[in-house]
Amino acid sequence: MPSGFVIRKNQYYDSVFLMGISKRIADVPGVQRNAVLMGSETNKRLLADIDICDPQIDAAQPNDLVVAVIAETQQIVNDVLRRLDEFLLGGVQVASTSNPHSFEEGLAQKSNANLAVISVPGEYAAREARKALEAGLNVFLFSDNVSIDEELDLKQFAAEKKLLVMGPDCGTSLIGGIGIGFANVVRKGSIGAIGAAGTGLQEFTSQVHNAGFGISHAIGTGGHDLSDQIGGLTTLAALEALEADPATRVITIISKPPGTKTLARLIERFKTCTKPIIGCFLGAPAKPHETGANFQCAPTIDEAVWLAIRALGGEPDSNKADFSTEERQWIGREKASWSPEQKYVRGIFAGGTFCYQSQQIFRDAGILVYSNAPLEAKNKLRDSDQSLEHTFVDMGSDEYTLGKPHPMIDGTLRKQRILTESRDPQIAILLLDFILGYNASMDPVGELFDAILEARQNVKKRGGNLTVVASVCGTDGDPQDLNLQIKLLKEAGAIVFRSNAKAASFCCELLK
Amino acid sequence: MESKINELLQGPIIVINLGLQKFAESLEAQKVEVVQVDWVPPAGGDKEMLDLLERLL
């Protein structure tokens, strides 16, 4: 297939901008594949994977822009590369000549800054975070690919300086009502949260808001914080800060199960905490952890919300865990519409926590699920692209997002997978999640709308019916229009829930 | 003395944003004081050169 590439020396853009350009090029008729990347070693390997190899590419540096196109004809390749400036200008990112270009220059402009938000490529991230800590700033570290040794080093240094490192790979935080990274618009209140799980923290804070309550602060820690290697350094610092914070009356911790030593350390700390604590350790065995006078465990995010509200003396509408008469009728209606060979659920997730929590709910209902991000290694898919019986896929995992936009930003990857699943005669249920908020796609449902309709049509042609079950994580304040997103889903024929736990439980009911 | 973490929680937060411009834009939309750093890999992205420079400085 004809291909070509262009290298622009010393022309640096951030990864989200480049993915936007790549998407625009992908929309050009006749373009089969394209790559719009900075010339880092990792990116050069991605180019080699699609057979774009050249000594000039080998010599490219991390601040050189590399654009490669594979298309049906050489004419299309040449046209796209010739029009590159048009694509770049259309992407809007205009580097202001007055903006600083380094942390030091930034600090010179804002010497009273108290937080560095860092999203540079992982290989440089620890270096920049260290500089921020040395200058006395707290750090929100969005970058991934930071080694565990670098993470430990940063967090130990932060502990000495009494500073906070949120991350690495931290997707979200809410500080005094301000959303950082991928965050929902949530009212201020007295529930504090600490979360190693990005979408888990978004689900928790959104649901607290939707229940009429509010969040004091929600502090992301990064996914490795509660491992025994890191020992919960950020979680413990956040706990101390929330305990001292006058706005916070109850503290919730949301994470995958901590390491054994770290859990023991946490539980010791909980005993001396002057505020009630709720632990939601997703994927933990059904048996509850040790609890105490001020420590309760919640198996799901929904239950963590109810416990937090109760700790404030509120009365949550936990009856919402049950299905309404209408919802129960839907169960019968949907099951009756399936053809005899339809029997499996396929969950195609944007949020890693939603994939994980859904597996836990299925496990506790006694239903075996395979996944690329399984609760237990024995249930790992041999090939992440090939679903097996009941399968939940985390489309935001590294294997899918290396060099490609995360499904929370762009629906392309999920769209393709949904259509693939719809060609399997055994699929009965499609389980989806949609995540609103700052920095997420402005129209997550719209991006998948046609794919959902086409998938349903594919199943209908075989004489069956595809049941689409969806959850929406978001609030009425989010930049996307929450009600419009829900309306669109219903128009696409989906059964919509406002929580992932409930959507997953509904799927279990359908399979009983 | 209040820790710098609690100072952050009390607000207002004042941000230096290194990297994704979208993050700075969403903070500005929430009326947060933020300076956007149009970050570029130091030393032209040459890691060996960067390590060498850091040792010299």
Coordinates of C-alpha atoms in Angstrom, one line a residue:
Chain A
M1 CA 0.0 0.0 0.0
P2 CA 1.4 3.5 -0.9
S3 CA 2.9 5.4 2.0
G4 CA 5.0 8.4 2.8
F5 CA 6.1 10.6 5.7
V6 CA 7.2 14.1 6.6
I7 CA 9.5 15.1 9.5
R8 CA 9.4 18.6 10.8
K9 CA 12.4 19.4 12.9
N10 CA 11.9 21.2 16.3
Q11 CA 8.1 21.4 16.0
Y12 CA 6.7 20.1 19.3
Y13 CA 3.0 19.5 20.1
D14 CA 1.3 17.8 22.9
S15 CA -0.2 14.3 22.5
V16 CA -3.9 15.3 22.6
F17 CA -3.3 17.9 19.9
L18 CA -1.5 15.3 17.7
M19 CA -4.3 12.7 18.2
G20 CA -6.8 15.4 17.0
I21 CA -4.7 15.9 13.9
S22 CA -4.4 12.2 13.3
K23 CA -8.2 11.9 13.5
R24 CA -8.7 14.6 10.9
I25 CA -6.3 12.9 8.6
A26 CA -8.0 9.6 9.1
D27 CA -11.2 11.2 7.9
V28 CA -9.7 11.9 4.5
P29 CA -11.2 9.5 1.9
G30 CA -8.7 6.8 0.9
V31 CA -6.5 7.1 3.9
Q32 CA -6.0 3.7 5.5
R33 CA -3.7 4.5 8.4
N34 CA -1.8 7.4 9.7
A35 CA 0.5 8.4 12.5
V36 CA 1.1 11.9 13.8
L37 CA 3.7 11.6 16.5
M38 CA 6.8 13.2 18.1
G39 CA 10.0 11.3 17.3
S40 CA 10.5 9.5 20.7
E41 CA 11.9 6.0 20.7
T42 CA 8.5 4.5 21.7
N43 CA 6.8 6.3 18.8
K44 CA 9.5 5.3 16.3
R45 CA 8.8 1.7 17.3
L46 CA 5.0 2.3 16.6
L47 CA 5.9 3.5 13.2
A48 CA 8.1 0.4 12.5
D49 CA 5.1 -1.7 13.5
I50 CA 3.1 -0.2 10.6
D51 CA 6.2 -0.7 8.3
I52 CA 7.1 3.0 8.2
C53 CA 10.9 2.7 8.4
D54 CA 13.6 5.0 7.1
P55 CA 17.0 6.3 8.3
Q56 CA 15.5 9.8 8.6
I57 CA 12.9 8.5 11.0
D58 CA 15.6 6.7 13.0
A59 CA 17.4 10.0 13.3
A60 CA 14.3 11.9 14.4
Q61 CA 14.4 13.4 18.0
P62 CA 11.6 13.7 20.6
N63 CA 10.9 17.3 19.6
D64 CA 10.7 16.5 15.9
L65 CA 7.2 16.0 14.5
V66 CA 6.8 12.9 12.3
V67 CA 3.7 12.4 10.2
A68 CA 3.2 9.2 8.2
V69 CA 0.3 8.3 5.9
I70 CA -0.7 5.0 4.3
A71 CA -3.4 5.4 1.7
E72 CA -5.0 3.7 -1.3
T73 CA -3.0 5.7 -3.8
Q74 CA 0.3 7.6 -3.7
Q75 CA -1.6 10.7 -4.9
I76 CA -3.7 10.7 -1.6
V77 CA -0.5 10.2 0.4
N78 CA 1.2 13.1 -1.3
D79 CA -1.9 15.4 -1.0
V80 CA -2.3 14.8 2.7
L81 CA 1.4 15.5 3.4
R82 CA 1.3 18.6 1.2
R83 CA -1.7 19.8 3.1
L84 CA -0.1 19.2 6.5
D85 CA 0.0 22.8 7.6
E86 CA -3.7 23.1 6.8
F87 CA -4.4 20.1 9.2
L88 CA -2.1 21.6 11.9
L89 CA -3.6 25.0 11.7
G90 CA -7.1 23.5 11.8
G91 CA -6.1 21.8 15.1
V92 CA -6.1 25.3 16.7
Q93 CA -3.2 24.8 19.1
V94 CA -1.3 28.0 18.6
A95 CA 1.8 28.2 20.7
S96 CA 1.7 31.7 22.2
T97 CA 5.1 33.3 21.8
S98 CA 4.7 34.8 25.3
N99 CA 4.0 31.4 27.0
P100 CA 7.0 30.0 29.0
H101 CA 8.7 26.9 27.7
S102 CA 10.0 25.3 30.9
F103 CA 8.9 24.9 34.5
E104 CA 11.5 27.5 35.7
E105 CA 10.1 30.1 33.2
G106 CA 6.5 29.2 34.4
L107 CA 7.5 29.6 38.0
A108 CA 9.1 33.0 37.2
Q109 CA 5.7 34.1 35.9
K110 CA 3.7 32.7 38.8
S111 CA 5.9 32.6 41.8
N112 CA 2.9 32.1 44.2
A113 CA 1.8 28.9 42.4
N114 CA 0.9 26.0 44.7
L115 CA 0.2 23.2 42.2
A116 CA 2.1 21.9 39.2
V117 CA -0.1 19.9 36.7
I118 CA 2.3 17.8 34.7
S119 CA 1.3 15.8 31.5
V120 CA 4.6 15.7 29.6
P121 CA 5.8 12.3 28.2
G122 CA 6.6 9.8 30.9
E123 CA 10.3 9.7 30.4
Y124 CA 10.6 13.4 31.4
A125 CA 7.8 13.5 33.9
A126 CA 9.6 12.5 37.1
R127 CA 12.3 15.1 36.4
E128 CA 9.7 17.9 36.0
A129 CA 7.8 16.7 39.1
R130 CA 11.0 16.7 41.2
K131 CA 11.7 20.3 40.1
A132 CA 8.1 21.3 41.2
L133 CA 8.5 19.6 44.6
E134 CA 11.9 21.3 45.1
A135 CA 10.2 24.6 44.5
G136 CA 7.6 23.8 47.1
L137 CA 4.7 23.0 44.8
N138 CA 2.2 20.2 45.2
V139 CA 2.1 18.0 42.1
F140 CA -0.8 16.5 39.9
L141 CA 1.1 14.0 37.7
F142 CA -1.1 12.9 34.8
S143 CA 1.8 11.4 32.9
D144 CA 2.1 7.6 32.9
N145 CA 5.1 5.4 32.1
V146 CA 6.8 6.7 35.3
S147 CA 8.7 3.8 36.9
I148 CA 7.8 2.5 40.3
D149 CA 11.3 3.5 41.6
E150 CA 10.8 7.1 40.3
E151 CA 7.3 7.2 41.9
L152 CA 8.7 6.0 45.3
D153 CA 11.5 8.5 45.1
L154 CA 9.1 11.4 44.3
K155 CA 6.6 10.4 47.1
Q156 CA 9.3 10.0 49.7
F157 CA 10.7 13.4 48.8
A158 CA 7.2 14.9 48.9
A159 CA 6.7 13.4 52.4
E160 CA 9.8 15.1 53.6
K161 CA 8.6 18.4 52.2
K162 CA 5.0 17.8 53.4
L163 CA 3.8 18.1 49.9
L164 CA 1.3 16.0 47.9
V165 CA 2.1 14.0 44.7
M166 CA -1.2 13.0 43.0
G167 CA -0.1 10.3 40.5
P168 CA 1.7 9.3 38.4
D169 CA -1.1 8.2 36.0
C170 CA -3.5 10.4 38.0
G171 CA -6.6 11.1 35.9
T172 CA -8.7 13.2 38.2
S173 CA -8.8 15.3 41.4
L174 CA -11.2 17.9 42.8
I175 CA -9.7 20.5 45.0
G176 CA -12.2 22.8 46.7
G177 CA -14.7 22.3 43.9
I178 CA -12.0 22.8 41.1
G179 CA -11.7 19.8 38.7
I180 CA -8.2 18.9 37.6
G181 CA -7.7 16.6 34.6
F182 CA -10.8 14.5 33.8
A183 CA -13.3 15.7 36.4
N184 CA -17.0 16.3 36.7
V185 CA -18.7 19.5 37.8
V186 CA -19.6 18.7 41.4
R187 CA -21.0 20.8 44.1
K188 CA -18.9 21.6 47.2
G189 CA -19.9 19.7 50.4
S190 CA -18.4 17.8 53.3
I191 CA -17.6 14.4 51.8
G192 CA -13.8 13.9 51.2
A193 CA -12.5 11.2 48.8
I194 CA -9.2 9.6 48.1
G195 CA -9.0 7.5 44.9
A196 CA -6.4 5.3 43.2
A197 CA -9.0 4.7 40.5
G198 CA -9.6 7.7 38.2
T199 CA -13.0 6.8 36.8
G200 CA -13.9 5.4 40.2
L201 CA -13.4 8.8 41.7
Q202 CA -15.4 10.4 39.0
E203 CA -18.3 7.9 39.5
F204 CA -18.2 8.5 43.3
T205 CA -18.1 12.3 43.1
S206 CA -20.8 12.5 40.4
Q207 CA -23.1 10.2 42.4
V208 CA -22.6 12.2 45.6
H209 CA -23.6 15.3 43.6
N210 CA -26.6 13.5 41.9
A211 CA -27.8 12.5 45.4
G212 CA -27.9 16.2 46.4
F213 CA -24.7 16.2 48.5
G214 CA -21.3 17.6 47.8
I215 CA -17.5 16.9 47.8
S216 CA -15.0 18.8 49.9
H217 CA -12.0 17.4 48.0
A218 CA -11.3 14.3 46.0
I219 CA -7.7 13.5 45.8
G220 CA -6.3 11.1 43.1
T221 CA -3.3 9.1 44.1
G222 CA -2.3 7.1 41.0
G223 CA -3.0 3.4 40.6
H224 CA 0.2 2.1 42.4
D225 CA -0.1 4.1 45.5
L226 CA -1.5 1.3 47.7
S227 CA 0.9 -1.3 46.4
D228 CA 3.4 -2.5 49.0
Q229 CA 6.2 -0.9 46.9
I230 CA 4.8 2.6 47.5
G231 CA 3.1 1.8 50.8
G232 CA 0.2 4.3 50.4
L233 CA 2.4 7.4 50.8
T234 CA 0.0 9.7 49.0
T235 CA -3.1 8.1 50.5
L236 CA -1.7 8.6 54.0
A237 CA -0.8 12.2 53.2
A238 CA -4.2 12.9 51.8
L239 CA -5.9 11.2 54.8
E240 CA -4.0 13.4 57.2
A241 CA -4.9 16.5 55.1
L242 CA -8.6 15.6 54.9
E243 CA -8.6 14.8 58.7
A244 CA -7.3 18.3 59.3
D245 CA -9.5 20.0 56.8
P246 CA -12.5 21.7 58.4
A247 CA -14.7 21.3 55.3
T248 CA -14.4 17.5 55.4
R249 CA -16.6 15.4 57.7
V250 CA -16.3 11.9 56.2
I251 CA -13.5 10.3 54.1
T252 CA -14.0 7.7 51.5
I253 CA -11.1 5.7 49.9
I254 CA -11.7 4.0 46.5
S255 CA -9.1 1.7 45.1
K256 CA -8.3 -1.8 44.0
P257 CA -7.3 -3.9 47.0
P258 CA -4.2 -2.6 48.7
G259 CA -1.1 -4.7 49.2
T260 CA -1.2 -6.8 52.4
K261 CA 1.3 -4.7 54.3
T262 CA -0.2 -1.5 53.1
L263 CA -3.7 -2.6 54.1
A264 CA -2.5 -3.4 57.6
R265 CA -0.8 0.0 57.8
L266 CA -4.0 1.8 56.6
I267 CA -6.2 0.0 59.1
E268 CA -3.9 1.0 61.9
R269 CA -4.1 4.6 60.7
F270 CA -7.9 4.4 60.4
K271 CA -8.2 3.5 64.1
T272 CA -6.7 6.9 65.1
C273 CA -8.6 8.9 62.5
T274 CA -11.0 11.4 64.1
K275 CA -13.4 11.2 61.1
P276 CA -15.4 8.3 59.8
I277 CA -13.8 6.4 57.0
I278 CA -15.4 4.3 54.2
G279 CA -13.2 1.9 52.2
C280 CA -14.3 0.7 48.8
F281 CA -11.6 -1.8 47.7
L282 CA -12.9 -3.0 44.3
G283 CA -12.2 -6.5 43.3
A284 CA -11.6 -7.5 46.9
P285 CA -13.0 -10.9 48.0
A286 CA -16.7 -10.7 49.0
K287 CA -15.7 -11.2 52.6
P288 CA -15.5 -7.8 54.2
H289 CA -12.2 -6.4 55.5
E290 CA -11.7 -5.8 59.2
T291 CA -13.9 -3.0 60.2
G292 CA -13.9 -0.8 63.2
A293 CA -15.8 1.9 65.1
N294 CA -15.0 4.5 62.4
F295 CA -14.2 2.3 59.4
Q296 CA -16.8 0.6 57.2
C297 CA -16.3 -1.3 53.9
A298 CA -18.4 -0.8 50.8
P299 CA -18.3 -3.5 48.1
T300 CA -19.3 -1.1 45.3
I301 CA -19.0 2.6 44.6
D302 CA -22.8 3.0 44.9
E303 CA -22.7 1.6 48.4
A304 CA -19.7 3.8 49.3
V305 CA -21.9 6.8 48.3
W306 CA -24.8 5.6 50.5
L307 CA -22.5 5.0 53.5
A308 CA -20.8 8.4 53.1
I309 CA -24.2 10.1 53.0
R310 CA -25.4 8.1 56.1
A311 CA -22.2 9.1 57.9
L312 CA -23.4 12.7 57.5
G313 CA -26.7 11.9 58.9
G314 CA -28.4 11.9 55.5
E315 CA -30.8 9.3 54.3
P316 CA -29.6 8.1 50.9
D317 CA -32.1 6.6 48.5
S318 CA -30.5 3.2 48.6
N319 CA -33.7 1.6 47.4
K320 CA -32.3 2.6 44.1
A321 CA -30.3 -0.6 44.3
D322 CA -33.5 -2.5 43.5
F323 CA -35.0 -2.5 40.1
S324 CA -38.3 -0.7 39.5
T325 CA -41.3 -2.6 38.2
E326 CA -40.7 -1.1 34.8
E327 CA -37.1 -2.2 34.8
R328 CA -38.1 -5.7 35.8
Q329 CA -40.6 -5.8 32.9
W330 CA -37.7 -4.9 30.6
I331 CA -35.8 -8.0 31.7
G332 CA -38.6 -10.3 30.5
R333 CA -39.1 -8.3 27.3
E334 CA -35.4 -8.3 26.4
K335 CA -34.9 -12.0 27.1
A336 CA -37.9 -12.9 25.1
S337 CA -36.5 -11.1 22.1
W338 CA -33.2 -13.1 21.9
S339 CA -32.7 -15.9 19.5
P340 CA -31.7 -19.3 20.9
E341 CA -27.9 -18.9 20.2
Q342 CA -27.7 -15.4 21.9
K343 CA -26.4 -15.9 25.4
Y344 CA -23.3 -13.8 26.2
V345 CA -22.6 -10.2 27.4
R346 CA -19.9 -8.1 26.0
G347 CA -18.8 -5.1 28.0
I348 CA -16.8 -2.6 26.0
F349 CA -15.5 0.0 28.6
A350 CA -13.9 3.4 28.4
G351 CA -13.4 3.5 32.2
G352 CA -11.0 0.9 33.8
T353 CA -12.8 1.0 37.1
F354 CA -16.1 0.3 35.4
C355 CA -14.6 -2.8 33.7
Y356 CA -13.2 -3.9 37.1
Q357 CA -16.3 -3.2 39.2
S358 CA -18.5 -4.9 36.6
Q359 CA -16.4 -8.0 36.8
Q360 CA -16.7 -8.0 40.6
I361 CA -20.5 -7.8 40.4
F362 CA -20.6 -10.7 37.9
R363 CA -18.2 -12.7 40.1
D364 CA -20.4 -12.2 43.1
A365 CA -23.4 -13.3 41.0
G366 CA -21.5 -16.5 40.1
I367 CA -21.0 -15.6 36.5
L368 CA -17.5 -16.2 34.9
V369 CA -16.2 -13.2 32.9
Y370 CA -13.1 -13.1 30.7
S371 CA -11.2 -9.8 30.4
N372 CA -8.0 -8.2 29.2
A373 CA -7.9 -6.6 32.7
P374 CA -9.2 -9.5 34.8
L375 CA -9.8 -9.7 38.5
E376 CA -7.9 -13.0 38.6
A377 CA -5.2 -13.9 36.1
K378 CA -6.9 -17.2 35.2
N379 CA -9.7 -15.2 33.5
K380 CA -7.4 -13.2 31.3
L381 CA -8.3 -13.3 27.6
R382 CA -5.6 -15.0 25.5
D383 CA -6.1 -12.4 22.8
S384 CA -7.6 -9.1 23.9
D385 CA -9.2 -8.6 20.5
Q386 CA -11.0 -12.0 20.7
S387 CA -13.9 -12.1 23.1
L388 CA -14.7 -15.4 24.8
E389 CA -18.1 -16.2 26.2
H390 CA -18.9 -13.4 28.7
T391 CA -16.2 -10.8 28.1
F392 CA -15.4 -7.3 29.5
V393 CA -12.8 -5.3 27.7
D394 CA -11.0 -2.2 29.2
M395 CA -10.4 -0.2 26.0
G396 CA -8.5 2.3 28.0
S397 CA -5.7 -0.1 28.8
D398 CA -2.2 0.6 27.6
E399 CA -2.3 -2.1 24.9
Y400 CA -5.1 0.0 23.1
T401 CA -4.0 3.5 23.9
L402 CA -0.3 3.4 23.0
G403 CA -0.1 6.2 20.4
K404 CA -3.9 6.3 20.1
P405 CA -6.5 8.5 21.9
H406 CA -8.1 7.1 25.1
P407 CA -11.7 6.1 24.6
M408 CA -12.8 8.8 27.0
I409 CA -11.5 11.4 24.5
D410 CA -12.3 9.6 21.3
G411 CA -14.8 6.8 20.5
T412 CA -13.1 5.3 17.4
L413 CA -11.6 2.3 19.2
R414 CA -14.8 1.4 20.9
K415 CA -16.9 1.9 17.8
Q416 CA -14.8 -0.7 15.9
R417 CA -15.0 -3.2 18.8
I418 CA -18.8 -2.8 19.1
L419 CA -19.3 -3.6 15.4
T420 CA -16.9 -6.6 15.7
E421 CA -18.9 -7.9 18.7
S422 CA -22.2 -7.5 16.8
R423 CA -21.0 -10.0 14.2
D424 CA -20.8 -12.8 16.8
P425 CA -24.1 -14.7 16.7
Q426 CA -23.8 -15.5 20.5
I427 CA -23.8 -11.9 21.7
A428 CA -27.0 -11.0 23.6
I429 CA -26.0 -7.9 25.7
L430 CA -23.8 -5.0 24.9
L431 CA -22.7 -3.2 28.2
L432 CA -21.3 0.3 27.7
D433 CA -20.1 3.2 29.9
F434 CA -20.1 6.9 29.1
I435 CA -18.1 9.4 31.0
L436 CA -18.7 13.1 30.9
G437 CA -16.8 16.0 32.5
Y438 CA -13.9 18.3 31.8
N439 CA -11.5 17.1 29.1
A440 CA -13.6 14.1 28.1
S441 CA -15.2 13.9 24.7
M442 CA -17.9 16.6 24.2
D443 CA -20.3 14.1 22.7
P444 CA -19.4 10.5 23.9
V445 CA -22.8 9.1 23.0
G446 CA -22.9 10.8 19.6
E447 CA -19.6 9.3 18.7
L448 CA -20.9 5.7 19.2
F449 CA -24.5 6.4 18.2
D450 CA -24.3 5.0 14.6
A451 CA -22.2 2.1 15.7
I452 CA -24.9 1.1 18.3
L453 CA -27.6 1.3 15.7
E454 CA -25.6 -0.7 13.2
A455 CA -24.7 -3.3 15.8
R456 CA -28.4 -3.7 16.7
Q457 CA -29.2 -3.9 13.0
N458 CA -26.6 -6.7 12.5
V459 CA -28.2 -8.8 15.2
K460 CA -31.7 -8.1 13.9
K461 CA -30.7 -9.3 10.5
R462 CA -29.9 -12.7 12.1
G463 CA -33.4 -12.8 13.6
G464 CA -32.4 -11.7 17.2
N465 CA -32.2 -8.6 19.2
L466 CA -29.2 -6.9 20.8
T467 CA -29.9 -5.6 24.3
V468 CA -27.8 -2.5 24.9
V469 CA -27.3 -1.5 28.6
A470 CA -25.4 1.7 29.3
S471 CA -24.3 3.7 32.3
V472 CA -23.6 7.4 32.3
C473 CA -21.1 8.9 34.7
G474 CA -21.7 12.7 35.0
T475 CA -23.6 15.6 36.4
D476 CA -26.0 18.2 35.2
G477 CA -23.2 20.8 35.5
D478 CA -20.8 19.0 33.1
P479 CA -19.8 20.7 29.9
Q480 CA -21.6 18.0 27.9
D481 CA -25.4 18.1 28.1
L482 CA -26.1 15.2 30.5
N483 CA -29.8 15.0 29.6
L484 CA -29.1 15.1 25.9
Q485 CA -26.6 12.3 26.2
I486 CA -29.1 10.1 28.0
K487 CA -31.8 11.0 25.5
L488 CA -29.5 10.0 22.6
L489 CA -28.8 6.7 24.2
K490 CA -32.5 6.0 24.6
E491 CA -33.0 6.9 21.0
A492 CA -30.4 4.3 20.1
G493 CA -32.5 1.8 22.0
A494 CA -30.3 1.5 25.1
I495 CA -31.5 0.8 28.6
V496 CA -29.8 3.6 30.6
F497 CA -28.6 3.6 34.2
R498 CA -27.0 6.4 36.2
S499 CA -24.5 4.1 37.8
N500 CA -22.1 1.4 36.4
A501 CA -22.9 -0.9 39.3
K502 CA -26.6 -0.8 38.6
A503 CA -26.0 -1.4 34.8
A504 CA -23.8 -4.4 35.6
S505 CA -26.3 -5.8 38.1
F506 CA -29.1 -5.4 35.5
C507 CA -27.0 -7.5 33.1
C508 CA -26.7 -10.2 35.7
E509 CA -30.5 -10.2 36.1
L510 CA -30.8 -10.6 32.3
L511 CA -28.6 -13.6 32.4
K512 CA -30.3 -15.4 35.3
Chain B
M1 CA 2.1 26.0 60.8
E2 CA -0.4 24.7 58.2
S3 CA 1.1 22.2 55.7
K4 CA 1.4 23.1 52.1
I5 CA -1.1 20.4 51.4
N6 CA -3.7 22.0 53.6
E7 CA -2.9 25.4 52.1
L8 CA -3.7 23.9 48.7
L9 CA -7.0 22.5 50.0
Q10 CA -8.0 25.9 51.5
G11 CA -7.3 27.5 48.1
P12 CA -7.2 29.4 45.9
I13 CA -5.2 27.0 43.8
I14 CA -2.7 28.6 41.5
V15 CA -1.4 26.3 38.8
I16 CA 1.6 25.9 36.6
N17 CA 0.5 23.6 33.8
L18 CA 3.2 21.7 32.0
G19 CA 2.0 19.9 28.9
L20 CA -1.6 19.4 27.6
Q21 CA -3.0 22.8 26.8
K22 CA -6.6 21.4 27.3
F23 CA -5.9 21.0 31.0
A24 CA -5.0 24.7 31.3
E25 CA -8.1 25.6 29.3
S26 CA -10.4 23.6 31.6
L27 CA -8.8 25.3 34.7
E28 CA -9.3 28.7 33.1
A29 CA -12.9 27.8 32.5
Q30 CA -13.2 27.3 36.2
K31 CA -11.6 30.7 36.8
V32 CA -8.4 29.2 38.2
E33 CA -5.2 31.3 37.9
V34 CA -3.0 29.2 35.6
V35 CA 0.2 29.7 33.6
Q36 CA 0.5 27.4 30.6
V37 CA 4.0 26.1 29.9
D38 CA 4.4 25.2 26.3
W39 CA 6.8 22.4 27.3
V40 CA 9.3 21.1 24.9
P41 CA 11.8 18.2 25.6
P42 CA 14.9 19.8 27.1
A43 CA 18.2 19.5 25.4
G44 CA 16.4 18.9 22.1
G45 CA 15.1 15.6 23.5
D46 CA 18.6 14.2 23.7
K47 CA 18.5 12.3 27.0
E48 CA 22.3 11.8 27.2
M49 CA 22.9 15.5 26.6
L50 CA 20.2 16.3 29.3
D51 CA 21.9 14.0 31.9
L52 CA 25.3 15.6 31.0
L53 CA 23.9 19.1 31.3
E54 CA 22.3 18.3 34.7
R55 CA 25.5 17.0 36.0
L56 CA 27.4 20.1 34.9
L57 CA 24.8 22.6 36.4

